[in-house]
């Protein structure tokens, strides 16, 4: 996998239809040249206070898209309403070799039905600020997408057709997966991204009392989430 080979320009988070998604902070740490020291890249990090976030007039490094909204306590990517999507993207081109991204968030929702496309996407891609069908961002992206999928599209289809997955292939949702796009392959929503994912696991992230942290690390050309 050659993620950091080309200078990727967009670092962003997006959310698809229907889930109250609160982003609490985002920290990007970078390893020094000899891998000895780690330091925080402030321009790619997002922490309290959030006032002025997204406003270019205040010199903010972040830009909001769709239904995303900033409050004093968190960045709300989407409200718990149907057909809403939102995202927040960093404005500064990013060409880092070894990095670690810590994402701190909460997902809440009342609805149980028709939650198609529901979830969170974390992006490290060539293009930015393009709303679309893949967790609030454009399909056929070039770069890395890490998805927290809270709705099992494929399992639901199988259920309605009275077919079942075997225990070895069945997934427990929410499901976390990663995909590296080359600009022309698509994220397959009806199959919950199975055809093009490079790895994944279950992750309980919905309607919890506590916050959730995801750590994405790209070190010596190896991705761990
Ligand atoms: C992307 O990958 C697909 C599947 O491997 C391939 O068919 C396509 O030509 C690739 N596109 C680019 C732009 O490299």
PDB file of C-alpha atoms and ligand atoms in Angstrom:
ATOM      1  CA  UNK A   1       0.000   0.000   0.000  1.00  0.00           C
ATOM      2  CA  UNK A   2       1.373   3.370  -0.968  1.00  0.00           C
ATOM      3  CA  UNK A   3      -0.606   5.845   1.001  1.00  0.00           C
ATOM      4  CA  UNK A   4       1.851   8.569   1.677  1.00  0.00           C
ATOM      5  CA  UNK A   5       3.677   8.329  -1.626  1.00  0.00           C
ATOM      6  CA  UNK A   6       1.563  10.890  -3.351  1.00  0.00           C
ATOM      7  CA  UNK A   7       0.908  14.002  -1.348  1.00  0.00           C
ATOM      8  CA  UNK A   8      -2.639  13.577  -0.202  1.00  0.00           C
ATOM      9  CA  UNK A   9      -4.377  16.840   0.349  1.00  0.00           C
ATOM     10  CA  UNK A  10      -7.541  16.153   2.215  1.00  0.00           C
ATOM     11  CA  UNK A  11      -8.003  15.071   5.783  1.00  0.00           C
ATOM     12  CA  UNK A  12     -11.661  14.964   6.695  1.00  0.00           C
ATOM     13  CA  UNK A  13     -14.505  13.340   8.573  1.00  0.00           C
ATOM     14  CA  UNK A  14     -17.982  12.839   7.231  1.00  0.00           C
ATOM     15  CA  UNK A  15     -21.220  11.232   8.273  1.00  0.00           C
ATOM     16  CA  UNK A  16     -24.033   9.757   6.210  1.00  0.00           C
ATOM     17  CA  UNK A  17     -27.774   9.897   6.750  1.00  0.00           C
ATOM     18  CA  UNK A  18     -29.248   9.814  10.190  1.00  0.00           C
ATOM     19  CA  UNK A  19     -27.066   9.564  13.228  1.00  0.00           C
ATOM     20  CA  UNK A  20     -26.312  12.246  15.724  1.00  0.00           C
ATOM     21  CA  UNK A  21     -22.599  12.289  15.361  1.00  0.00           C
ATOM     22  CA  UNK A  22     -20.444  14.352  17.642  1.00  0.00           C
ATOM     23  CA  UNK A  23     -16.808  14.795  16.988  1.00  0.00           C
ATOM     24  CA  UNK A  24     -15.032  15.680  20.201  1.00  0.00           C
ATOM     25  CA  UNK A  25     -11.459  15.966  19.093  1.00  0.00           C
ATOM     26  CA  UNK A  26      -9.001  14.939  16.449  1.00  0.00           C
ATOM     27  CA  UNK A  27      -5.283  14.709  17.060  1.00  0.00           C
ATOM     28  CA  UNK A  28      -2.653  14.025  14.480  1.00  0.00           C
ATOM     29  CA  UNK A  29       0.772  13.076  15.732  1.00  0.00           C
ATOM     30  CA  UNK A  30       3.756  12.672  13.490  1.00  0.00           C
ATOM     31  CA  UNK A  31       6.891  10.686  14.025  1.00  0.00           C
ATOM     32  CA  UNK A  32      10.219  12.387  13.635  1.00  0.00           C
ATOM     33  CA  UNK A  33      12.562  11.401  10.821  1.00  0.00           C
ATOM     34  CA  UNK A  34      14.390   8.806  12.836  1.00  0.00           C
ATOM     35  CA  UNK A  35      11.190   7.597  14.432  1.00  0.00           C
ATOM     36  CA  UNK A  36      12.440   8.772  17.781  1.00  0.00           C
ATOM     37  CA  UNK A  37      10.172  11.604  18.718  1.00  0.00           C
ATOM     38  CA  UNK A  38       6.501  12.215  18.249  1.00  0.00           C
ATOM     39  CA  UNK A  39       4.953  15.590  17.981  1.00  0.00           C
ATOM     40  CA  UNK A  40       1.497  16.972  17.543  1.00  0.00           C
ATOM     41  CA  UNK A  41       0.637  18.656  14.281  1.00  0.00           C
ATOM     42  CA  UNK A  42      -1.572  21.484  15.480  1.00  0.00           C
ATOM     43  CA  UNK A  43      -2.685  22.509  12.008  1.00  0.00           C
ATOM     44  CA  UNK A  44      -4.291  19.091  11.497  1.00  0.00           C
ATOM     45  CA  UNK A  45      -5.692  18.752  14.981  1.00  0.00           C
ATOM     46  CA  UNK A  46      -9.084  19.741  16.223  1.00  0.00           C
ATOM     47  CA  UNK A  47      -9.683  20.360  19.912  1.00  0.00           C
ATOM     48  CA  UNK A  48     -11.657  22.636  22.218  1.00  0.00           C
ATOM     49  CA  UNK A  49     -12.409  25.485  22.088  1.00  0.00           C
ATOM     50  CA  UNK A  50     -14.284  25.065  18.828  1.00  0.00           C
ATOM     51  CA  UNK A  51     -15.351  28.718  18.493  1.00  0.00           C
ATOM     52  CA  UNK A  52     -14.515  30.070  15.074  1.00  0.00           C
ATOM     53  CA  UNK A  53     -13.947  26.598  13.672  1.00  0.00           C
ATOM     54  CA  UNK A  54     -14.818  26.465  10.010  1.00  0.00           C
ATOM     55  CA  UNK A  55     -14.712  30.233   9.539  1.00  0.00           C
ATOM     56  CA  UNK A  56     -12.020  31.255   7.071  1.00  0.00           C
ATOM     57  CA  UNK A  57     -12.223  34.821   8.452  1.00  0.00           C
ATOM     58  CA  UNK A  58     -10.888  33.559  11.772  1.00  0.00           C
ATOM     59  CA  UNK A  59      -8.078  31.702  10.044  1.00  0.00           C
ATOM     60  CA  UNK A  60      -9.560  28.304  10.849  1.00  0.00           C
ATOM     61  CA  UNK A  61      -7.808  25.316   9.327  1.00  0.00           C
ATOM     62  CA  UNK A  62     -11.134  23.526   9.017  1.00  0.00           C
ATOM     63  CA  UNK A  63     -14.075  23.828   6.688  1.00  0.00           C
ATOM     64  CA  UNK A  64     -17.624  22.565   7.256  1.00  0.00           C
ATOM     65  CA  UNK A  65     -19.827  20.859   4.692  1.00  0.00           C
ATOM     66  CA  UNK A  66     -23.536  19.981   4.644  1.00  0.00           C
ATOM     67  CA  UNK A  67     -25.256  19.737   8.011  1.00  0.00           C
ATOM     68  CA  UNK A  68     -22.104  19.900  10.087  1.00  0.00           C
ATOM     69  CA  UNK A  69     -22.308  22.416  12.919  1.00  0.00           C
ATOM     70  CA  UNK A  70     -20.000  23.691  15.628  1.00  0.00           C
ATOM     71  CA  UNK A  71     -21.066  24.097  19.260  1.00  0.00           C
ATOM     72  CA  UNK A  72     -18.938  24.973  22.258  1.00  0.00           C
ATOM     73  CA  UNK A  73     -18.792  21.331  23.369  1.00  0.00           C
ATOM     74  CA  UNK A  74     -18.427  19.415  20.117  1.00  0.00           C
ATOM     75  CA  UNK A  75     -18.628  19.435  16.329  1.00  0.00           C
ATOM     76  CA  UNK A  76     -21.903  17.885  15.251  1.00  0.00           C
ATOM     77  CA  UNK A  77     -21.415  16.215  11.881  1.00  0.00           C
ATOM     78  CA  UNK A  78     -25.068  15.201  11.458  1.00  0.00           C
ATOM     79  CA  UNK A  79     -28.284  15.595  13.461  1.00  0.00           C
ATOM     80  CA  UNK A  80     -30.488  12.574  14.145  1.00  0.00           C
ATOM     81  CA  UNK A  81     -32.788  13.264  11.218  1.00  0.00           C
ATOM     82  CA  UNK A  82     -33.314  11.526   7.929  1.00  0.00           C
ATOM     83  CA  UNK A  83     -31.202  12.255   4.867  1.00  0.00           C
ATOM     84  CA  UNK A  84     -28.719  14.556   6.534  1.00  0.00           C
ATOM     85  CA  UNK A  85     -25.039  14.461   5.930  1.00  0.00           C
ATOM     86  CA  UNK A  86     -22.186  16.572   7.048  1.00  0.00           C
ATOM     87  CA  UNK A  87     -18.438  16.720   7.079  1.00  0.00           C
ATOM     88  CA  UNK A  88     -15.496  18.701   8.305  1.00  0.00           C
ATOM     89  CA  UNK A  89     -12.346  18.936   6.209  1.00  0.00           C
ATOM     90  CA  UNK A  90      -8.934  20.275   6.911  1.00  0.00           C
ATOM     91  CA  UNK A  91      -7.785  23.017   4.524  1.00  0.00           C
ATOM     92  CA  UNK A  92      -4.070  22.371   4.577  1.00  0.00           C
ATOM     93  CA  UNK A  93      -2.410  19.951   2.167  1.00  0.00           C
ATOM     94  CA  UNK A  94      -0.903  17.024   4.007  1.00  0.00           C
ATOM     95  CA  UNK A  95       2.205  15.142   2.909  1.00  0.00           C
ATOM     96  CA  UNK A  96       3.256  13.140   5.923  1.00  0.00           C
ATOM     97  CA  UNK A  97       5.115   9.873   5.910  1.00  0.00           C
ATOM     98  CA  UNK A  98       4.473   8.261   9.258  1.00  0.00           C
ATOM     99  CA  UNK A  99       1.481   9.460  11.211  1.00  0.00           C
ATOM    100  CA  UNK A 100      -1.061   8.628  13.838  1.00  0.00           C
ATOM    101  CA  UNK A 101      -4.575  10.031  13.963  1.00  0.00           C
ATOM    102  CA  UNK A 102      -6.688   9.865  17.112  1.00  0.00           C
ATOM    103  CA  UNK A 103     -10.394  10.419  16.648  1.00  0.00           C
ATOM    104  CA  UNK A 104     -12.647  10.956  19.647  1.00  0.00           C
ATOM    105  CA  UNK A 105     -16.396  10.847  19.028  1.00  0.00           C
ATOM    106  CA  UNK A 106     -19.944   9.794  20.006  1.00  0.00           C
ATOM    107  CA  UNK A 107     -22.759   8.373  17.878  1.00  0.00           C
ATOM    108  CA  UNK A 108     -26.355   8.550  19.074  1.00  0.00           C
ATOM    109  CA  UNK A 109     -29.607   7.803  17.309  1.00  0.00           C
ATOM    110  CA  UNK A 110     -33.254   7.066  17.969  1.00  0.00           C
ATOM    111  CA  UNK A 111     -34.154   5.412  14.679  1.00  0.00           C
ATOM    112  CA  UNK A 112     -33.824   1.684  14.201  1.00  0.00           C
ATOM    113  CA  UNK A 113     -35.186   1.349  10.672  1.00  0.00           C
ATOM    114  CA  UNK A 114     -34.065   2.705   7.322  1.00  0.00           C
ATOM    115  CA  UNK A 115     -30.642   3.627   8.547  1.00  0.00           C
ATOM    116  CA  UNK A 116     -29.025   2.966   5.184  1.00  0.00           C
ATOM    117  CA  UNK A 117     -25.641   4.502   4.762  1.00  0.00           C
ATOM    118  CA  UNK A 118     -25.560   5.404   8.408  1.00  0.00           C
ATOM    119  CA  UNK A 119     -22.122   5.805   9.851  1.00  0.00           C
ATOM    120  CA  UNK A 120     -18.892   7.712   9.931  1.00  0.00           C
ATOM    121  CA  UNK A 121     -16.067   8.070   7.445  1.00  0.00           C
ATOM    122  CA  UNK A 122     -12.562   9.289   8.179  1.00  0.00           C
ATOM    123  CA  UNK A 123     -10.734  10.383   5.059  1.00  0.00           C
ATOM    124  CA  UNK A 124      -7.181  10.886   3.955  1.00  0.00           C
ATOM    125  CA  UNK A 125      -7.664  11.535   0.283  1.00  0.00           C
ATOM    126  CA  UNK A 126      -6.503  13.473  -2.737  1.00  0.00           C
ATOM    127  CA  UNK A 127      -9.726  15.464  -3.073  1.00  0.00           C
ATOM    128  CA  UNK A 128     -11.644  17.204  -0.338  1.00  0.00           C
ATOM    129  CA  UNK A 129     -14.976  18.917   0.360  1.00  0.00           C
ATOM    130  CA  UNK A 130     -16.996  16.804  -2.051  1.00  0.00           C
ATOM    131  CA  UNK A 131     -20.320  15.711  -0.610  1.00  0.00           C
ATOM    132  CA  UNK A 132     -21.391  12.266  -1.773  1.00  0.00           C
ATOM    133  CA  UNK A 133     -22.882   8.887  -0.996  1.00  0.00           C
ATOM    134  CA  UNK A 134     -20.022   7.286   0.944  1.00  0.00           C
ATOM    135  CA  UNK A 135     -20.561   8.346   4.560  1.00  0.00           C
ATOM    136  CA  UNK A 136     -21.065  11.923   3.484  1.00  0.00           C
ATOM    137  CA  UNK A 137     -18.238  12.066   0.958  1.00  0.00           C
ATOM    138  CA  UNK A 138     -17.669  11.391  -2.732  1.00  0.00           C
ATOM    139  CA  UNK A 139     -17.258   7.897  -4.124  1.00  0.00           C
ATOM    140  CA  UNK A 140     -14.339   6.845  -6.335  1.00  0.00           C
ATOM    141  CA  UNK A 141     -11.991   8.621  -4.008  1.00  0.00           C
ATOM    142  CA  UNK A 142      -8.255   8.419  -4.173  1.00  0.00           C
ATOM    143  CA  UNK A 143      -6.635   7.606  -0.842  1.00  0.00           C
ATOM    144  CA  UNK A 144      -7.672   6.089   2.455  1.00  0.00           C
ATOM    145  CA  UNK A 145     -11.169   5.826   3.906  1.00  0.00           C
ATOM    146  CA  UNK A 146     -11.826   4.349   7.356  1.00  0.00           C
ATOM    147  CA  UNK A 147     -15.511   3.637   7.901  1.00  0.00           C
ATOM    148  CA  UNK A 148     -17.604   3.026  10.978  1.00  0.00           C
ATOM    149  CA  UNK A 149     -20.676   1.409   9.462  1.00  0.00           C
ATOM    150  CA  UNK A 150     -23.639   1.250  11.811  1.00  0.00           C
ATOM    151  CA  UNK A 151     -26.125  -0.315   9.421  1.00  0.00           C
ATOM    152  CA  UNK A 152     -25.829  -3.815   7.888  1.00  0.00           C
ATOM    153  CA  UNK A 153     -27.175  -3.334   4.367  1.00  0.00           C
ATOM    154  CA  UNK A 154     -26.203  -6.735   3.082  1.00  0.00           C
ATOM    155  CA  UNK A 155     -27.359  -8.725   6.108  1.00  0.00           C
ATOM    156  CA  UNK A 156     -30.716  -6.936   5.925  1.00  0.00           C
ATOM    157  CA  UNK A 157     -31.110  -7.904   2.281  1.00  0.00           C
ATOM    158  CA  UNK A 158     -30.291 -11.491   3.071  1.00  0.00           C
ATOM    159  CA  UNK A 159     -32.796 -11.510   5.902  1.00  0.00           C
ATOM    160  CA  UNK A 160     -35.543 -10.325   3.619  1.00  0.00           C
ATOM    161  CA  UNK A 161     -34.662 -13.107   1.193  1.00  0.00           C
ATOM    162  CA  UNK A 162     -34.634 -15.625   4.054  1.00  0.00           C
ATOM    163  CA  UNK A 163     -31.024 -16.443   3.485  1.00  0.00           C
ATOM    164  CA  UNK A 164     -28.520 -16.437   6.264  1.00  0.00           C
ATOM    165  CA  UNK A 165     -24.871 -15.843   6.581  1.00  0.00           C
ATOM    166  CA  UNK A 166     -22.839 -18.625   8.085  1.00  0.00           C
ATOM    167  CA  UNK A 167     -21.312 -17.713  11.455  1.00  0.00           C
ATOM    168  CA  UNK A 168     -17.886 -17.331   9.851  1.00  0.00           C
ATOM    169  CA  UNK A 169     -18.975 -14.761   7.266  1.00  0.00           C
ATOM    170  CA  UNK A 170     -21.601 -12.917   9.265  1.00  0.00           C
ATOM    171  CA  UNK A 171     -20.625  -9.551  10.613  1.00  0.00           C
ATOM    172  CA  UNK A 172     -21.608  -7.957  13.838  1.00  0.00           C
ATOM    173  CA  UNK A 173     -22.485  -4.308  13.341  1.00  0.00           C
ATOM    174  CA  UNK A 174     -21.341  -1.607  13.899  1.00  0.00           C
ATOM    175  CA  UNK A 175     -18.452  -2.647  11.728  1.00  0.00           C
ATOM    176  CA  UNK A 176     -15.201  -0.794  11.223  1.00  0.00           C
ATOM    177  CA  UNK A 177     -13.369  -1.191   7.914  1.00  0.00           C
ATOM    178  CA  UNK A 178     -10.722   0.442   5.779  1.00  0.00           C
ATOM    179  CA  UNK A 179     -10.460   0.896   2.034  1.00  0.00           C
ATOM    180  CA  UNK A 180      -7.805   2.394  -0.209  1.00  0.00           C
ATOM    181  CA  UNK A 181      -9.300   3.859  -3.365  1.00  0.00           C
ATOM    182  CA  UNK A 182      -7.422   4.537  -6.603  1.00  0.00           C
ATOM    183  CA  UNK A 183      -9.881   7.113  -7.932  1.00  0.00           C
ATOM    184  CA  UNK A 184     -11.918   4.707 -10.017  1.00  0.00           C
ATOM    185  CA  UNK A 185     -13.073   1.865  -7.784  1.00  0.00           C
ATOM    186  CA  UNK A 186     -16.326   2.356  -5.873  1.00  0.00           C
ATOM    187  CA  UNK A 187     -17.401   1.715  -2.326  1.00  0.00           C
ATOM    188  CA  UNK A 188     -20.136  -0.924  -2.609  1.00  0.00           C
ATOM    189  CA  UNK A 189     -22.854   0.217  -0.210  1.00  0.00           C
ATOM    190  CA  UNK A 190     -25.218  -2.676  -0.823  1.00  0.00           C
ATOM    191  CA  UNK A 191     -22.465  -5.041   0.279  1.00  0.00           C
ATOM    192  CA  UNK A 192     -21.228  -2.780   3.101  1.00  0.00           C
ATOM    193  CA  UNK A 193     -17.919  -2.267   1.359  1.00  0.00           C
ATOM    194  CA  UNK A 194     -16.934  -5.953   1.366  1.00  0.00           C
ATOM    195  CA  UNK A 195     -15.481  -6.167  -2.184  1.00  0.00           C
ATOM    196  CA  UNK A 196     -12.809  -3.522  -1.666  1.00  0.00           C
ATOM    197  CA  UNK A 197     -12.031  -3.504   2.005  1.00  0.00           C
ATOM    198  CA  UNK A 198      -8.489  -4.176   3.149  1.00  0.00           C
ATOM    199  CA  UNK A 199      -9.530  -5.165   6.664  1.00  0.00           C
ATOM    200  CA  UNK A 200     -12.176  -4.741   9.304  1.00  0.00           C
ATOM    201  CA  UNK A 201     -13.633  -5.720  12.662  1.00  0.00           C
ATOM    202  CA  UNK A 202     -16.690  -5.179  14.823  1.00  0.00           C
ATOM    203  CA  UNK A 203     -16.806  -2.124  17.040  1.00  0.00           C
ATOM    204  CA  UNK A 204     -19.490  -1.110  19.493  1.00  0.00           C
ATOM    205  CA  UNK A 205     -19.763   2.601  19.034  1.00  0.00           C
ATOM    206  CA  UNK A 206     -23.454   3.447  18.992  1.00  0.00           C
ATOM    207  CA  UNK A 207     -25.539   4.872  21.853  1.00  0.00           C
ATOM    208  CA  UNK A 208     -22.847   4.322  24.437  1.00  0.00           C
ATOM    209  CA  UNK A 209     -22.553   6.375  27.609  1.00  0.00           C
ATOM    210  CA  UNK A 210     -18.841   6.789  27.138  1.00  0.00           C
ATOM    211  CA  UNK A 211     -16.912   8.325  24.254  1.00  0.00           C
ATOM    212  CA  UNK A 212     -15.163   6.298  21.584  1.00  0.00           C
ATOM    213  CA  UNK A 213     -11.573   6.651  20.428  1.00  0.00           C
ATOM    214  CA  UNK A 214     -10.209   5.355  17.142  1.00  0.00           C
ATOM    215  CA  UNK A 215      -6.493   5.401  16.513  1.00  0.00           C
ATOM    216  CA  UNK A 216      -5.351   5.157  12.899  1.00  0.00           C
ATOM    217  CA  UNK A 217      -1.637   4.670  12.483  1.00  0.00           C
ATOM    218  CA  UNK A 218       0.412   4.571   9.297  1.00  0.00           C
ATOM    219  CA  UNK A 219       3.939   3.584  10.173  1.00  0.00           C
ATOM    220  CA  UNK A 220       6.577   2.245   7.792  1.00  0.00           C
ATOM    221  CA  UNK A 221       3.902   1.608   5.146  1.00  0.00           C
ATOM    222  CA  UNK A 222       1.758  -0.373   7.537  1.00  0.00           C
ATOM    223  CA  UNK A 223      -1.758   0.702   8.460  1.00  0.00           C
ATOM    224  CA  UNK A 224      -3.289  -0.191  11.822  1.00  0.00           C
ATOM    225  CA  UNK A 225      -6.674   0.928  13.116  1.00  0.00           C
TER     226      UNK A 225
HETATM  227  C1  LIG B   1      -8.177   0.932 -10.018  1.00  0.00           C
HETATM  228  O1  LIG B   1      -8.288  -0.424  -9.681  1.00  0.00           O
HETATM  229  C2  LIG B   1      -9.162  -1.159 -10.515  1.00  0.00           C
HETATM  230  C3  LIG B   1      -9.306  -2.552  -9.924  1.00  0.00           C
HETATM  231  O2  LIG B   1      -8.070  -3.129  -9.622  1.00  0.00           O
HETATM  232  C4  LIG B   1      -8.626  -1.149 -11.939  1.00  0.00           C
HETATM  233  O3  LIG B   1      -9.511  -1.861 -12.793  1.00  0.00           O
HETATM  234  C5  LIG B   1      -8.516   0.300 -12.405  1.00  0.00           C
HETATM  235  O4  LIG B   1      -7.940   0.353 -13.680  1.00  0.00           O
HETATM  236  C6  LIG B   1      -7.670   1.108 -11.431  1.00  0.00           C
HETATM  237  N1  LIG B   1      -7.729   2.499 -11.823  1.00  0.00           N
HETATM  238  C7  LIG B   1      -6.676   3.310 -11.797  1.00  0.00           C
HETATM  239  C8  LIG B   1      -6.947   4.732 -12.162  1.00  0.00           C
HETATM  240  O5  LIG B   1      -5.564   2.925 -11.501  1.00  0.00           O
END
